[in-house]
Structures are given as C-alpha cells and as structure tokens.
Coordinates of C-alpha atoms in Angstrom, one line a residue:
X1 CA -36.3 -11.7 -2.5
X2 CA -39.3 -12.4 -4.9
X3 CA -39.5 -12.4 -8.7
X4 CA -42.0 -9.9 -10.1
X5 CA -43.8 -10.3 -13.5
X6 CA -45.8 -7.5 -15.1
X7 CA -47.8 -7.6 -18.3
X8 CA -50.0 -4.9 -19.9
X9 CA -50.9 -2.9 -22.9
X10 CA -47.8 -1.6 -24.7
X11 CA -48.9 2.0 -24.6
X12 CA -48.7 1.9 -20.8
X13 CA -45.1 0.6 -20.6
X14 CA -43.5 4.1 -20.1
X15 CA -46.0 5.0 -17.4
X16 CA -45.4 1.7 -15.6
X17 CA -41.7 2.3 -15.6
X18 CA -42.1 5.8 -14.3
X19 CA -44.2 4.5 -11.4
X20 CA -41.7 1.8 -10.6
X21 CA -38.9 4.3 -10.8
X22 CA -40.7 6.4 -8.3
X23 CA -41.2 3.4 -6.0
X24 CA -37.4 2.7 -6.3
X25 CA -37.5 -0.9 -5.0
X26 CA -37.7 -3.1 -8.1
X27 CA -34.5 -4.4 -9.8
X28 CA -35.4 -4.8 -13.4
X29 CA -34.1 -8.1 -15.0
X30 CA -33.7 -8.9 -18.6
X31 CA -36.7 -10.9 -19.8
X32 CA -35.9 -14.2 -21.6
X33 CA -36.9 -13.5 -25.2
X34 CA -37.4 -17.0 -26.5
X35 CA -41.0 -16.2 -27.2
X36 CA -41.3 -12.5 -26.9
X37 CA -39.2 -10.1 -29.0
X38 CA -37.3 -7.2 -27.4
X39 CA -39.1 -3.9 -26.9
X40 CA -38.1 -1.6 -29.7
X41 CA -37.9 2.1 -29.1
X42 CA -39.8 4.3 -31.6
X43 CA -37.9 6.9 -33.5
X44 CA -38.9 9.8 -31.2
X45 CA -38.0 7.7 -28.1
X46 CA -34.5 6.9 -29.6
X47 CA -34.0 10.6 -30.3
X48 CA -35.1 11.6 -26.8
X49 CA -32.8 9.0 -25.3
X50 CA -29.8 10.4 -27.2
X51 CA -30.7 14.0 -26.2
X52 CA -31.2 13.2 -22.5
X53 CA -27.9 11.3 -22.5
X54 CA -26.3 14.4 -24.1
X55 CA -27.7 16.6 -21.3
X56 CA -26.3 14.3 -18.7
X57 CA -22.9 14.2 -20.3
X58 CA -22.9 18.0 -20.8
X59 CA -24.0 18.7 -17.2
X60 CA -21.4 16.3 -15.8
X61 CA -18.6 17.8 -18.0
X62 CA -19.6 21.4 -17.1
X63 CA -19.6 20.5 -13.3
X64 CA -16.2 18.8 -13.6
X65 CA -14.8 21.9 -15.4
X66 CA -16.0 24.1 -12.6
X67 CA -14.9 21.7 -9.9
X68 CA -18.5 21.6 -8.6
X69 CA -19.4 18.9 -6.0
X70 CA -22.6 16.9 -6.0
X71 CA -25.4 18.6 -4.0
X72 CA -27.4 16.1 -2.0
X73 CA -30.2 18.7 -1.5
X74 CA -30.7 19.4 -5.2
X75 CA -34.1 18.9 -6.7
X76 CA -34.8 17.4 -10.1
X77 CA -35.0 19.9 -13.0
X78 CA -38.6 20.5 -13.9
X79 CA -38.3 22.0 -17.4
X80 CA -38.6 20.2 -20.8
X81 CA -35.9 18.6 -22.9
X82 CA -35.3 21.7 -25.1
X83 CA -34.8 23.9 -22.0
X84 CA -32.4 21.3 -20.5
X85 CA -30.3 21.2 -23.6
X86 CA -30.1 25.0 -23.8
X87 CA -29.1 25.5 -20.2
X88 CA -26.5 22.7 -20.0
X89 CA -24.9 23.9 -23.3
X90 CA -24.7 27.5 -22.0
X91 CA -23.1 26.5 -18.7
X92 CA -20.7 24.1 -20.4
X93 CA -19.6 26.7 -23.0
X94 CA -19.0 29.4 -20.3
X95 CA -17.0 27.0 -18.1
X96 CA -15.0 25.7 -21.1
X97 CA -14.0 29.2 -22.2
X98 CA -12.7 30.0 -18.7
X99 CA -10.9 26.7 -18.3
X100 CA -9.3 27.1 -21.8
X101 CA -8.0 30.6 -20.7
X102 CA -6.7 29.2 -17.5
X103 CA -4.8 26.3 -19.3
X104 CA -3.2 28.7 -21.8
X105 CA -2.0 31.0 -19.0
X106 CA -0.7 28.0 -17.0
X107 CA 1.2 26.8 -20.2
X108 CA 2.6 30.2 -20.7
X109 CA 3.7 30.4 -17.1
X110 CA 5.4 27.0 -17.4
X111 CA 7.1 28.2 -20.6
X112 CA 8.4 31.3 -18.8
X113 CA 9.7 29.2 -15.9
X114 CA 11.7 27.1 -18.4
X115 CA 13.2 30.0 -20.4
X116 CA 13.2 33.2 -18.3
X117 CA 16.6 32.7 -16.7
X118 CA 18.3 31.6 -19.9
X119 CA 16.8 34.6 -21.9
X120 CA 17.9 37.0 -19.2
X121 CA 21.5 35.7 -19.3
X122 CA 21.5 35.8 -23.1
X123 CA 20.2 39.4 -23.0
X124 CA 23.0 40.5 -20.8
X125 CA 25.6 38.7 -22.9
X126 CA 24.5 39.8 -26.4
X127 CA 24.1 43.5 -25.8
X128 CA 21.7 43.9 -28.8
X129 CA 23.8 41.7 -31.1
X130 CA 20.7 39.8 -32.1
X131 CA 19.3 42.9 -33.7
X132 CA 22.1 43.1 -36.2
X133 CA 20.9 42.9 -39.9
X134 CA 23.9 40.7 -40.7
X135 CA 24.0 38.2 -37.8
X136 CA 21.4 35.7 -36.6
X137 CA 21.8 34.8 -32.9
X138 CA 20.6 31.5 -31.5
X139 CA 22.6 29.3 -29.2
X140 CA 25.4 29.2 -31.7
X141 CA 26.7 31.2 -34.7
X142 CA 26.3 30.2 -38.4
X143 CA 28.1 31.5 -41.4
X144 CA 25.2 31.6 -43.9
X145 CA 21.4 32.0 -43.7
X146 CA 20.9 28.7 -45.5
X147 CA 22.6 26.9 -42.6
X148 CA 20.3 28.6 -40.1
X149 CA 17.2 27.6 -42.1
X150 CA 18.3 23.9 -42.3
X151 CA 19.2 24.0 -38.6
X152 CA 15.7 25.4 -37.7
X153 CA 14.1 22.8 -39.9
X154 CA 16.0 19.9 -38.2
X155 CA 15.2 21.3 -34.8
X156 CA 11.5 21.6 -35.5
X157 CA 11.5 17.9 -36.6
X158 CA 13.2 16.8 -33.4
X159 CA 11.5 19.2 -31.1
X160 CA 8.0 19.9 -32.5
X161 CA 5.8 22.6 -30.9
X162 CA 8.7 23.9 -28.8
X163 CA 9.0 27.3 -30.3
X164 CA 7.9 30.1 -28.0
X165 CA 4.9 31.4 -29.9
X166 CA 4.7 35.2 -29.8
X167 CA 8.2 35.3 -28.2
X168 CA 9.7 33.8 -31.4
X169 CA 9.3 37.1 -33.2
X170 CA 11.0 39.2 -30.5
X171 CA 14.6 40.1 -30.1
X172 CA 16.3 38.9 -26.9
X173 CA 16.0 42.1 -25.0
X174 CA 12.3 42.5 -25.8
X175 CA 11.8 38.9 -25.0
X176 CA 13.4 39.2 -21.6
X177 CA 11.3 42.3 -20.8
X178 CA 8.1 40.5 -21.9
X179 CA 8.9 37.4 -19.9
X180 CA 9.5 39.5 -16.8
X181 CA 6.2 41.4 -17.3
X182 CA 4.2 38.3 -18.0
X183 CA 5.8 36.5 -15.1
X184 CA 4.3 39.2 -12.8
X185 CA 0.9 39.6 -14.5
X186 CA -0.1 36.0 -15.2
X187 CA -0.7 35.1 -11.5
X188 CA -3.1 38.0 -11.3
X189 CA -5.0 36.8 -14.4
X190 CA -5.2 33.3 -13.0
X191 CA -6.7 34.6 -9.8
X192 CA -9.2 36.6 -11.8
X193 CA -10.2 33.5 -13.7
X194 CA -10.4 31.5 -10.5
X195 CA -12.8 34.1 -9.2
X196 CA -15.0 33.9 -12.3
X197 CA -15.0 30.1 -12.1
X198 CA -16.0 30.3 -8.4
X199 CA -18.8 32.7 -9.3
X200 CA -20.0 30.4 -12.1
X201 CA -19.8 27.4 -9.7
X202 CA -22.0 29.3 -7.2
X203 CA -24.5 30.2 -10.0
X204 CA -24.6 26.9 -11.9
X205 CA -23.6 24.2 -9.4
X206 CA -27.1 23.5 -8.1
X207 CA -28.9 23.8 -11.5
X208 CA -26.4 21.5 -13.2
X209 CA -27.0 18.9 -10.5
X210 CA -30.7 19.2 -11.0
X211 CA -30.3 18.9 -14.8
X212 CA -28.0 15.8 -14.3
X213 CA -30.6 14.1 -12.1
X214 CA -33.4 14.7 -14.5
X215 CA -31.4 13.6 -17.6
X216 CA -30.1 10.5 -15.9
X217 CA -33.6 9.4 -14.7
X218 CA -35.1 10.1 -18.2
X219 CA -32.3 8.2 -20.0
X220 CA -32.4 5.3 -17.6
X221 CA -36.1 4.9 -18.1
X222 CA -35.8 4.9 -21.9
X223 CA -32.9 2.4 -21.7
X224 CA -34.8 0.2 -19.4
X225 CA -37.6 -0.1 -22.0
X226 CA -35.2 -2.2 -24.0
X227 CA -35.0 -4.8 -21.2
X228 CA -38.7 -5.5 -21.6
X229 CA -40.3 -8.0 -23.9
X230 CA -43.1 -7.0 -26.2
X231 CA -45.6 -8.3 -28.7
X232 CA -47.6 -6.3 -31.2
X233 CA -49.9 -4.7 -28.6
X234 CA -48.5 -5.7 -25.2
X235 CA -45.4 -5.7 -23.1
X236 CA -43.9 -8.0 -20.4
X237 CA -41.5 -7.0 -17.6
X238 CA -39.7 -9.0 -14.9
X239 CA -37.7 -7.9 -11.9
X240 CA -36.8 -8.6 -8.3
X241 CA -38.3 -7.2 -5.1
X242 CA -37.1 -7.7 -1.5
X243 CA -39.9 -9.3 0.5
X244 CA -39.6 -6.5 3.1
X245 CA -40.3 -3.9 0.4
X246 CA -43.0 -5.8 -1.5
X247 CA -45.9 -3.7 -0.1
X248 CA -44.4 -0.6 -1.8
X249 CA -44.7 -2.2 -5.2
X250 CA -48.2 -3.6 -4.7
X251 CA -49.5 -0.1 -3.7
X252 CA -48.2 1.3 -7.0
X253 CA -49.5 -1.5 -9.2
X254 CA -52.8 -1.8 -7.5
X255 CA -53.6 1.7 -8.6
X256 CA -53.0 0.5 -12.2
X257 CA -55.0 -2.6 -11.9
X258 CA -57.1 -1.8 -15.0
X259 CA -53.9 -1.3 -17.0
X260 CA -51.6 -4.2 -16.0
X261 CA -51.5 -7.7 -14.5
X262 CA -48.7 -8.7 -12.1
X263 CA -47.7 -11.7 -10.0
X264 CA -44.9 -12.6 -7.5
X265 CA -42.9 -15.8 -7.4
X266 CA -40.6 -16.9 -4.6
X267 CA -36.9 -16.7 -5.3
X268 CA -36.4 -20.3 -4.1
X269 CA -38.3 -21.4 -7.2
X270 CA -35.3 -20.4 -9.3
X271 CA -32.3 -22.7 -9.7
X272 CA -29.7 -20.0 -10.6
X273 CA -28.9 -18.3 -7.2
X274 CA -26.1 -16.3 -8.8
X275 CA -28.7 -14.4 -10.8
X276 CA -30.8 -13.5 -7.8
X277 CA -29.9 -10.0 -6.5
X278 CA -28.9 -9.7 -2.9
X279 CA -29.8 -7.0 -0.4
X280 CA -28.0 -7.3 2.9
X281 CA -30.5 -6.9 5.7
X282 CA -29.0 -6.2 9.1
X283 CA -29.9 -4.4 12.3
X284 CA -28.9 -0.7 12.5
X285 CA -25.7 -1.4 14.6
X286 CA -24.5 -3.8 12.0
X287 CA -25.6 -1.9 8.9
X288 CA -22.5 0.4 8.6
X289 CA -20.1 -2.5 8.4
X290 CA -21.7 -3.7 5.2
X291 CA -19.3 -1.3 3.5
X292 CA -16.4 -3.5 4.6
X293 CA -18.1 -6.5 2.9
X294 CA -19.7 -5.2 -0.2
X295 CA -16.6 -3.6 -1.8
X296 CA -14.9 -7.0 -1.6
X297 CA -17.8 -9.2 -2.8
X298 CA -21.5 -9.7 -2.6
X299 CA -22.5 -13.0 -0.9
X300 CA -24.5 -15.2 -3.2
X301 CA -28.2 -15.4 -2.4
X302 CA -28.0 -18.9 -1.1
X303 CA -24.7 -18.2 0.8
X304 CA -24.1 -16.5 4.2
X305 CA -23.8 -12.8 5.1
X306 CA -20.7 -12.3 7.4
X307 CA -21.4 -8.7 8.2
X308 CA -22.6 -9.3 11.8
X309 CA -19.4 -11.1 12.7
X310 CA -17.3 -8.3 11.2
X311 CA -19.4 -5.7 13.1
X312 CA -18.8 -7.7 16.3
X313 CA -15.2 -8.7 16.2
X314 CA -13.5 -6.0 14.1
X315 CA -14.1 -3.0 16.5
X316 CA -13.5 -5.2 19.5
X317 CA -10.1 -6.3 18.1
X318 CA -9.1 -2.7 17.1
X319 CA -9.9 -1.7 20.7
X320 CA -7.9 -4.6 22.0
X321 CA -4.9 -3.7 19.9
X322 CA -4.9 0.1 20.6
X323 CA -6.2 -0.1 24.1
X324 CA -5.3 3.4 25.2
X325 CA -7.7 6.0 26.7
X326 CA -5.7 8.9 25.5
X327 CA -5.7 7.6 21.9
X328 CA -9.4 6.8 22.1
X329 CA -10.1 10.4 23.2
X330 CA -8.1 11.8 20.3
X331 CA -10.1 9.5 17.9
X332 CA -13.3 10.8 19.5
X333 CA -12.1 14.4 18.9
X334 CA -11.4 13.5 15.3
X335 CA -14.9 12.0 15.0
X336 CA -16.4 15.2 16.4
X337 CA -14.5 17.3 13.9
X338 CA -15.5 15.1 11.0
X339 CA -19.1 15.2 12.1
X340 CA -19.1 19.0 11.4
X341 CA -18.8 18.1 7.7
X342 CA -22.0 15.9 8.0
X343 CA -23.9 18.6 9.8
X344 CA -23.0 21.3 7.3
X345 CA -23.4 18.9 4.3
X346 CA -19.8 19.7 3.1
X347 CA -17.4 17.5 1.2
X348 CA -14.3 16.4 3.1
X349 CA -11.2 17.1 1.0
X350 CA -7.8 15.5 1.8
X351 CA -5.7 17.1 -0.9
X352 CA -2.5 15.4 0.1
X353 CA -4.1 12.0 -0.6
X354 CA -6.3 13.3 -3.4
X355 CA -9.3 12.1 -1.6
X356 CA -12.8 13.6 -1.5
X357 CA -15.6 12.2 0.7
X358 CA -19.2 13.2 0.3
X359 CA -21.1 13.9 3.6
X360 CA -22.9 10.5 3.3
X361 CA -19.5 8.7 3.1
X362 CA -18.2 10.6 6.1
X363 CA -21.3 9.7 8.1
X364 CA -20.7 6.0 7.1
X365 CA -17.1 6.3 8.3
X366 CA -18.2 7.8 11.6
X367 CA -20.7 5.0 12.2
X368 CA -17.9 2.5 11.8
X369 CA -15.4 4.5 13.9
X370 CA -17.8 4.9 16.9
X371 CA -17.7 1.3 18.2
X372 CA -13.9 1.2 17.6
X373 CA -13.5 4.3 19.8
X374 CA -15.7 2.9 22.6
X375 CA -13.8 -0.4 22.6
X376 CA -10.4 1.5 22.5
X377 CA -11.3 3.4 25.7
X378 CA -12.8 0.3 27.4
X379 CA -9.6 -1.7 26.7
X380 CA -7.6 1.3 27.8
X381 CA -9.3 1.1 31.2
X382 CA -8.6 -2.6 31.4
X383 CA -4.9 -2.1 30.4
X384 CA -4.6 1.0 32.6
X385 CA -3.1 3.0 29.7
X386 CA -3.5 6.7 29.0
X387 CA -0.9 7.8 26.4
X388 CA 1.1 4.7 27.5
X389 CA 1.9 4.7 31.2
X390 CA 1.2 8.4 31.8
X391 CA -1.5 7.8 34.4
X392 CA 0.7 5.1 36.0
X393 CA 3.4 7.8 36.3
X394 CA 0.9 10.2 37.9
X395 CA -0.4 7.5 40.3
X396 CA -3.9 7.2 38.9
X397 CA -3.6 3.6 37.6
X398 CA -1.7 1.2 39.8
X399 CA 0.4 -1.8 38.9
X400 CA 2.3 -4.3 41.1
X401 CA 5.6 -2.3 40.8
X402 CA 3.9 1.1 41.2
X403 CA 0.7 1.4 43.3
X404 CA -2.1 3.8 42.3
X405 CA -5.6 4.9 43.0
X406 CA -7.2 2.5 40.5
X407 CA -5.8 -1.1 40.2
X408 CA -5.0 -2.2 36.6
X409 CA -6.8 -5.3 35.6
X410 CA -4.4 -6.5 32.8
X411 CA -1.1 -4.5 32.6
X412 CA -0.1 -5.9 29.2
X413 CA 3.3 -4.3 29.2
X414 CA 4.2 -6.5 32.2
X415 CA 4.7 -9.5 29.9
X416 CA 5.8 -11.9 32.6
X417 CA 2.4 -11.7 34.2
X418 CA 0.0 -11.2 31.3
X419 CA 1.6 -12.5 28.1
X420 CA 0.5 -16.1 28.3
X421 CA -3.1 -15.1 29.1
X422 CA -3.4 -12.5 26.3
X423 CA -1.7 -14.9 23.8
X424 CA -4.2 -17.6 24.6
X425 CA -7.1 -15.2 24.3
X426 CA -5.8 -14.1 20.9
X427 CA -5.3 -17.7 19.7
X428 CA -8.8 -18.5 21.1
X429 CA -10.3 -16.1 18.6
X430 CA -8.3 -17.9 15.8
X431 CA -9.6 -21.3 16.9
X432 CA -13.2 -20.0 16.8
X433 CA -12.9 -18.3 13.4
X434 CA -11.0 -21.0 11.6
X435 CA -13.2 -23.8 12.8
X436 CA -16.4 -21.8 12.3
X437 CA -15.2 -21.0 8.8
X438 CA -14.8 -24.7 7.9
X439 CA -18.1 -25.4 9.6
X440 CA -19.8 -22.8 7.3
X441 CA -18.1 -24.3 4.3
X442 CA -19.5 -27.8 5.1
X443 CA -22.9 -26.5 5.8
X444 CA -23.2 -24.3 2.7
X445 CA -21.8 -27.0 0.5
X446 CA -24.4 -29.4 1.9
X447 CA -27.1 -26.9 1.2
X448 CA -25.9 -26.5 -2.4
X449 CA -25.6 -30.3 -2.9
X450 CA -21.8 -30.0 -3.4
X451 CA -20.5 -33.2 -1.9
X452 CA -16.9 -32.5 -2.9
X453 CA -16.6 -29.2 -1.0
X454 CA -18.8 -30.6 1.8
X455 CA -16.2 -33.3 2.6
X456 CA -13.4 -30.9 2.1
X457 CA -14.8 -28.5 4.7
X458 CA -15.7 -31.4 7.0
X459 CA -12.2 -32.9 6.7
X460 CA -10.4 -29.6 7.4
X461 CA -12.7 -29.0 10.4
X462 CA -11.8 -32.3 11.9
X463 CA -8.1 -32.0 11.1
X464 CA -7.7 -28.5 12.5
X465 CA -9.7 -29.4 15.6
X466 CA -7.4 -32.4 16.1
X467 CA -4.3 -30.2 15.8
X468 CA -5.8 -27.8 18.4
X469 CA -6.5 -30.6 20.8
X470 CA -3.1 -32.2 20.3
X471 CA -1.4 -28.8 20.9
X472 CA -3.4 -28.4 24.1
X473 CA -2.2 -31.7 25.4
X474 CA 1.4 -31.0 24.4
X475 CA 1.4 -27.6 26.1
X476 CA -0.2 -28.9 29.3
X477 CA 1.9 -32.1 29.3
X478 CA -1.2 -34.3 29.9
X479 CA -3.3 -36.5 27.6
X480 CA -6.4 -37.6 29.5
X481 CA -8.6 -40.2 27.8
X482 CA -11.3 -37.7 26.7
X483 CA -8.6 -35.6 25.0
X484 CA -7.2 -38.6 23.2
X485 CA -10.6 -39.7 22.0
X486 CA -11.5 -36.3 20.7
X487 CA -8.1 -35.8 19.0
X488 CA -8.3 -39.2 17.3
X489 CA -11.9 -38.5 16.2
X490 CA -10.8 -35.2 14.7
X491 CA -8.0 -36.8 12.7
X492 CA -10.3 -39.6 11.7
X493 CA -12.8 -37.1 10.4
X494 CA -10.0 -35.4 8.5
X495 CA -8.9 -38.7 6.8
X496 CA -12.5 -39.5 5.9
X497 CA -13.1 -36.0 4.4
X498 CA -9.8 -36.2 2.5
X499 CA -10.7 -39.6 0.9
X500 CA -14.3 -38.7 0.1
X501 CA -13.3 -35.4 -1.3
X502 CA -10.5 -37.1 -3.3
X503 CA -8.0 -34.5 -2.3
X504 CA -4.8 -36.1 -1.0
X505 CA -3.0 -32.8 -1.0
X506 CA -5.2 -31.8 2.0
X507 CA -2.4 -33.6 4.1
X508 CA 0.1 -31.0 2.9
X509 CA -2.4 -28.1 3.4
X510 CA -3.5 -29.1 6.9
X511 CA -0.5 -27.5 8.8
X512 CA -1.0 -24.3 6.8
X513 CA -4.7 -24.2 7.9
X514 CA -3.6 -24.8 11.5
X515 CA -1.0 -22.1 11.2
X516 CA -3.7 -19.6 10.3
X517 CA -4.8 -19.8 13.9
X518 CA -1.4 -18.6 15.0
X519 CA -1.8 -15.5 12.9
X520 CA -4.3 -14.2 15.5
X521 CA -1.4 -13.8 17.9
X522 CA -0.9 -10.4 16.1
X523 CA -3.9 -9.1 18.0
X524 CA -1.6 -9.3 21.1
X525 CA 1.7 -8.7 19.5
X526 CA 0.8 -5.6 17.5
X527 CA -1.0 -4.1 20.5
X528 CA 2.0 -4.9 22.8
X529 CA 4.4 -3.2 20.4
X530 CA 2.3 0.0 20.3
X531 CA 2.0 0.0 24.1
X532 CA 5.7 -0.2 24.5
X533 CA 6.3 2.6 22.0
X534 CA 3.7 4.7 23.8
X535 CA 5.4 4.0 27.2
X536 CA 8.7 5.0 25.6
X537 CA 7.3 8.3 24.4
X538 CA 5.9 9.1 27.9
X539 CA 9.2 8.0 29.6
X540 CA 11.2 10.2 27.3
X541 CA 9.2 13.2 28.3
X542 CA 9.6 12.4 32.0
X543 CA 13.3 11.7 31.6
X544 CA 13.8 15.1 30.1
X545 CA 11.8 16.7 32.9
X546 CA 13.9 15.0 35.5
X547 CA 17.2 16.0 33.8
X548 CA 16.5 19.7 34.2
X549 CA 16.4 19.3 38.0
X550 CA 14.8 21.5 40.6
X551 CA 16.0 24.8 39.1
X552 CA 14.3 24.2 35.7
X553 CA 11.3 22.2 37.0
X554 CA 8.7 24.2 35.1
X555 CA 10.7 24.5 31.8
X556 CA 11.7 20.9 32.0
X557 CA 8.2 19.7 32.6
X558 CA 6.8 21.7 29.7
X559 CA 9.5 20.6 27.3
X560 CA 9.2 17.0 28.4
X561 CA 5.4 17.1 28.0
X562 CA 5.7 18.7 24.6
X563 CA 8.3 16.1 23.5
X564 CA 6.1 13.3 24.8
X565 CA 3.0 14.6 23.0
X566 CA 5.0 15.1 19.8
X567 CA 6.2 11.5 19.8
X568 CA 2.7 10.3 20.7
X569 CA 1.2 12.2 17.8
X570 CA 3.8 10.6 15.5
X571 CA 2.9 7.2 16.8
X572 CA -0.8 7.8 16.2
X573 CA -0.2 8.8 12.6
X574 CA 2.3 6.0 12.0
X575 CA 0.5 3.1 13.7
X576 CA -3.2 3.8 13.4
X577 CA -3.5 2.4 9.8
X578 CA -1.6 -0.7 11.0
X579 CA -3.9 -1.1 14.0
X580 CA -6.9 -1.1 11.7
X581 CA -5.5 -3.2 8.9
X582 CA -4.3 -6.1 11.1
X583 CA -7.7 -7.0 12.7
X584 CA -9.6 -6.6 9.4
X585 CA -7.0 -8.7 7.6
X586 CA -7.7 -11.6 10.0
X587 CA -11.4 -11.5 9.0
X588 CA -10.8 -10.9 5.2
X589 CA -8.1 -13.5 4.8
X590 CA -8.0 -16.1 7.6
X591 CA -11.8 -16.3 8.0
X592 CA -13.5 -15.4 4.6
X593 CA -11.3 -17.8 2.6
X594 CA -12.4 -20.8 4.8
X595 CA -16.0 -20.8 3.5
X596 CA -15.3 -19.7 -0.1
X597 CA -16.6 -16.1 0.4
X598 CA -14.7 -14.9 -2.6
X599 CA -15.9 -17.8 -4.8
X600 CA -19.6 -17.7 -4.2
X601 CA -20.2 -14.3 -5.7
X602 CA -23.7 -12.8 -5.8
X603 CA -25.4 -10.1 -7.7
X604 CA -25.8 -6.8 -5.7
X605 CA -29.3 -5.4 -5.4
X606 CA -29.5 -2.2 -7.5
X607 CA -33.1 -1.1 -7.8
X608 CA -34.5 0.9 -10.6
X609 CA -35.1 4.3 -9.0
X610 CA -35.0 8.0 -9.2
X611 CA -31.5 9.3 -8.4
X612 CA -32.8 11.9 -6.0
X613 CA -29.7 13.5 -4.4
X614 CA -27.2 10.9 -5.6
X615 CA -24.6 11.5 -8.2

C-alpha cells in the first residue's frame, strides 16, 4: 500500500474526483487540516448533494416497497438531476399507494378474523334486538343512555382505536353479513394488488436500480469533496493505493498532468499502521476464504493474514469429520442446484430463515463449498464410507471383519484398530496450530517493538512445547536424554518469558493453553459420532429388509432402503452445521486468539469508486 498526494487548481477538484471514482482503486483519506482549511461546498453543490441524496433514498424506498431485488446488470441512469427526481418520485408514489391499500386490506382482514365469529354468534342470539329504538345492545345491558355513553368513553380510554370503523355504524345482522362478504372478497383484492405490484416491479425495478447507482455515485463524489483540503485557489487530496493497482492511478493522473501534481509515498514511512487500509491479496484458490476472515476482523497492516491457513485446514478438517462419499455427492448435488442461481443471476431466497443471497454471495459460498466436498469424498474413500457402511454391506469396501472388493485404508468405526492413530493425528493439528500461534505472537510483537507481548508469546511457546514433550514421554513411558533436555529447555523458556513479561499469572494459564490442544480431538470425535449414526441408519434399513423374509424380499428392501435414506437425510440436516462449525471454531478460537488476531485490528480497504452493479 502506498500513500497518494494530489494538489491542483481548485476548479479541477470535481473533475479529479470523477476520474478517481472511475478508476476505483484509491481510498480517500481525510487530509490533516492543520495548515489547509477544509474544502467548502458552494451553495449549488450543497443543493445538488441534498437532491441526489433524496433521489437515492427515494429510489431505495420505492424498491423496498415493491420488494425489488438489486440488479447486478443495471446501468447507471444517464439523465439529469431534474429527471431523476421526477422519475423516483413517480415510482415511489405509485408503490406507496399500492402498499397503503394492501396494508389497509390486511388490517381489515385481521379485524374480521378477530370479530367475525363473535358477531355471528351475537347475530343469532339477538334476533334483531339491537335495532330496537329503546334498547342499546353491546356485550351487556344498561338501564339509561347516559350509562352507555360513560361506558363507551371509558372503553375508548382503555382501548383506543379498537372500534371497528365502518362496522361501528351497523347493526349486528348487517355487520355479520358485511364481515362474511368482506372475508370472501378481501383475498381477491389482495391478489389484485399483488399483481399490480409485480407489474410495477417489472416496470420500475431496473430503472430504480439505475437511478440509485447514479444518485449514490453523485452524492459520494460531492461528500468526498469535504475530505479534501483547500486554499483560496487550490486543493489538496490524499489517499491510499495498493501497489499492485498503482498503474491504474498513474494512467488517469498522467492524462491530467497540466492540471494536477501528484506523488506517492511508501506506507512504511507512516507510524500509524492502524490507519493504513488493508487489501488482502491471496491466490485464487485462497481468495474465497477471505470472507471467513474479514467479517470477524481485518488484520492490521503490519500484522499477518491468516486466510491461507484457513483455506488449507478448514476444508480438510470438514472432509475429515464428514468423510462419507454419499454425503459428499449430496453436497455436490446441492452445489450444482445452487449454481443455477448464479447462471441465471437470480437471488436465492430461504424464506424459512428469512435469508436472501445475491448471485455474487451464492457464487462465493460455492467456491468455499467446492474444496470441502472434494475432501469429504476423498476422506470417504479413505474411511470406506458411503452413507455409513452401505458399501461395506454390499461388499464393495472391505474391512477385516467383512471382506470386499476395495480394502478400506482407515475404518474409523473400528475404534480398537484406528482410534489411537486418528486421535494422535487430531492432536498433532492442535500442537501445530497452538505452537504456531504463539510463534506468530512473538514474531509480530518483536516486529512492533512490543517487548511485553514478545516475551509472553515466547514464554507460552516454550511452556506448551514443554507440556507436549512431557506428555509424549509419559504416554510412551520413556524419557531419553534428548527428550529431557528439550522438555527442560521449553519450561526454562517459559519461566524466562514469564519473568521478563512480568506476568506471574502465566503459570495458572499454562495448563489452559495446553488444554486447547486437546480441543482438536473433536475432529476425530465428532466425525466418529456421525459415522456411527450413519452406520445405524443403514443398519436399520437392512434390519427391516431382513425381517420381512423371503416372501416380502422386494417390499422389505424398498421399505428398508427408504427408511435408511430418510434417517440419513435427517442426519445430514441435523449434523451438517455442526460438522462445519467445529473445524472453523478451532481456527477462530484456539488459533486466532494465540497471536492477538482480534486485538490488532486493521482498516479495511474500501476504494472510492463507481458502484457499478452493486447495491
């Protein structure tokens, strides 16, 4: 990242911002105004800013009234401000009228639902008594009209706005008839309004998106002028540009060399890394996993980007936990289905969860799911699992107790043979991540000149390493000289780090840090539990098939297969979220907290650009 400074004649400031907005790679920064005053918008610029903001708000409100989705293919509105105001106002008013009618009908229908049955019962009971000139009928009788007036007054105080509008002037029989008639006609009116809204959405959805894009860009450009410094005749602007995108800025500014002067300055020259924007730069196979990092925190500019290790270990662990070819194929089918939304540029709606995903978000999700599916199928081949032990039952995968065509490499449900190995592999991941996390803490703290946290990280690294080595000796029952030397060296480093960091409570915290390694056993344990449940589902299907005997072999097989698939489907829905959350939790909690990922917060890179198809 490099710092960009631009100066020029004040009259060229709007033009410069427009060109930078087109380039879309410069993040504008507030200019320190100890010597230059802030850029002041002229009266006509302030007026245009307010009007373009009104267009953006009106377009967004109209789109929300219609239920219109963002259109990634929309082009920016090309008309002037007056035309934009007129069009957005027209669309907003038309949508508001329809929505108001719909809400009134919905309120009336709700009112009918509340009172219809009661009114019908009263109508049958009163036999027209409420039309008597001498009696007033409510839910009770009164002797004098004055009492009724007082009762009505008190009821209106306690229950304001609960009278039934036009129904309040009707007698009970007429009210019952009216309620029945409206109960039948309102749904038809609502359907008609829904049709009108859909027609308006088809007509105005694209234009509103275009208007919103234009208004947002215009308003952003006018607001950004305020971040500039200015004198009487000139202006000054500063911003940040990624080194890899620097050429795009120079091309724009070189065309304006007679109007502005500019210079770049390395980011390392600044001593406030938290103010330097961060753009995560990763290879294409890692890029999708930035979404699992950026929504938690943005790494500080002088910190470390953990995306690559997330992209490597997270899908590998998900595959290790699920490890079933059948489940992997189901996830692949789901991926193919979701991809249809991307191809057709449609929004994915999950109404039960009230979730809507734009095509770009669905594509991002699919890029994360793909390596998870690949590893799930590969680990399924290693475990010999296809919907649990279905392929073992059919003689395709073979285990020691049941031979098959393809020998199973690691039958994880045979715990006596594979449990120790898989547990040690899982713990090995924990040893790597916990120690690597403390190593990063020490290295980053040394880079920042933070001696306190450097010795804290160094001490924990040595202490946890000592615990791991001591545990290895305890489990094997042997303490060779090399192991004793390394163990003592680790504990010695821990004591030195604790003393130099002046943190005596590190002694109490050390067992907890070591215990975080044991959390990685869940990679094995959660996967084993799901495999046992999958085997149970398959076994239940086969048991039912066998129970029917030779006479009902076909019926028994079909029912057993359907029952097994039903239980497997239930397990997929029930356990998939857990299978994803457990591996990512190990990264977010056990690993990220070791090198202060959540403390060293950075500033995300948000360039000043045209909105294009975004909303």
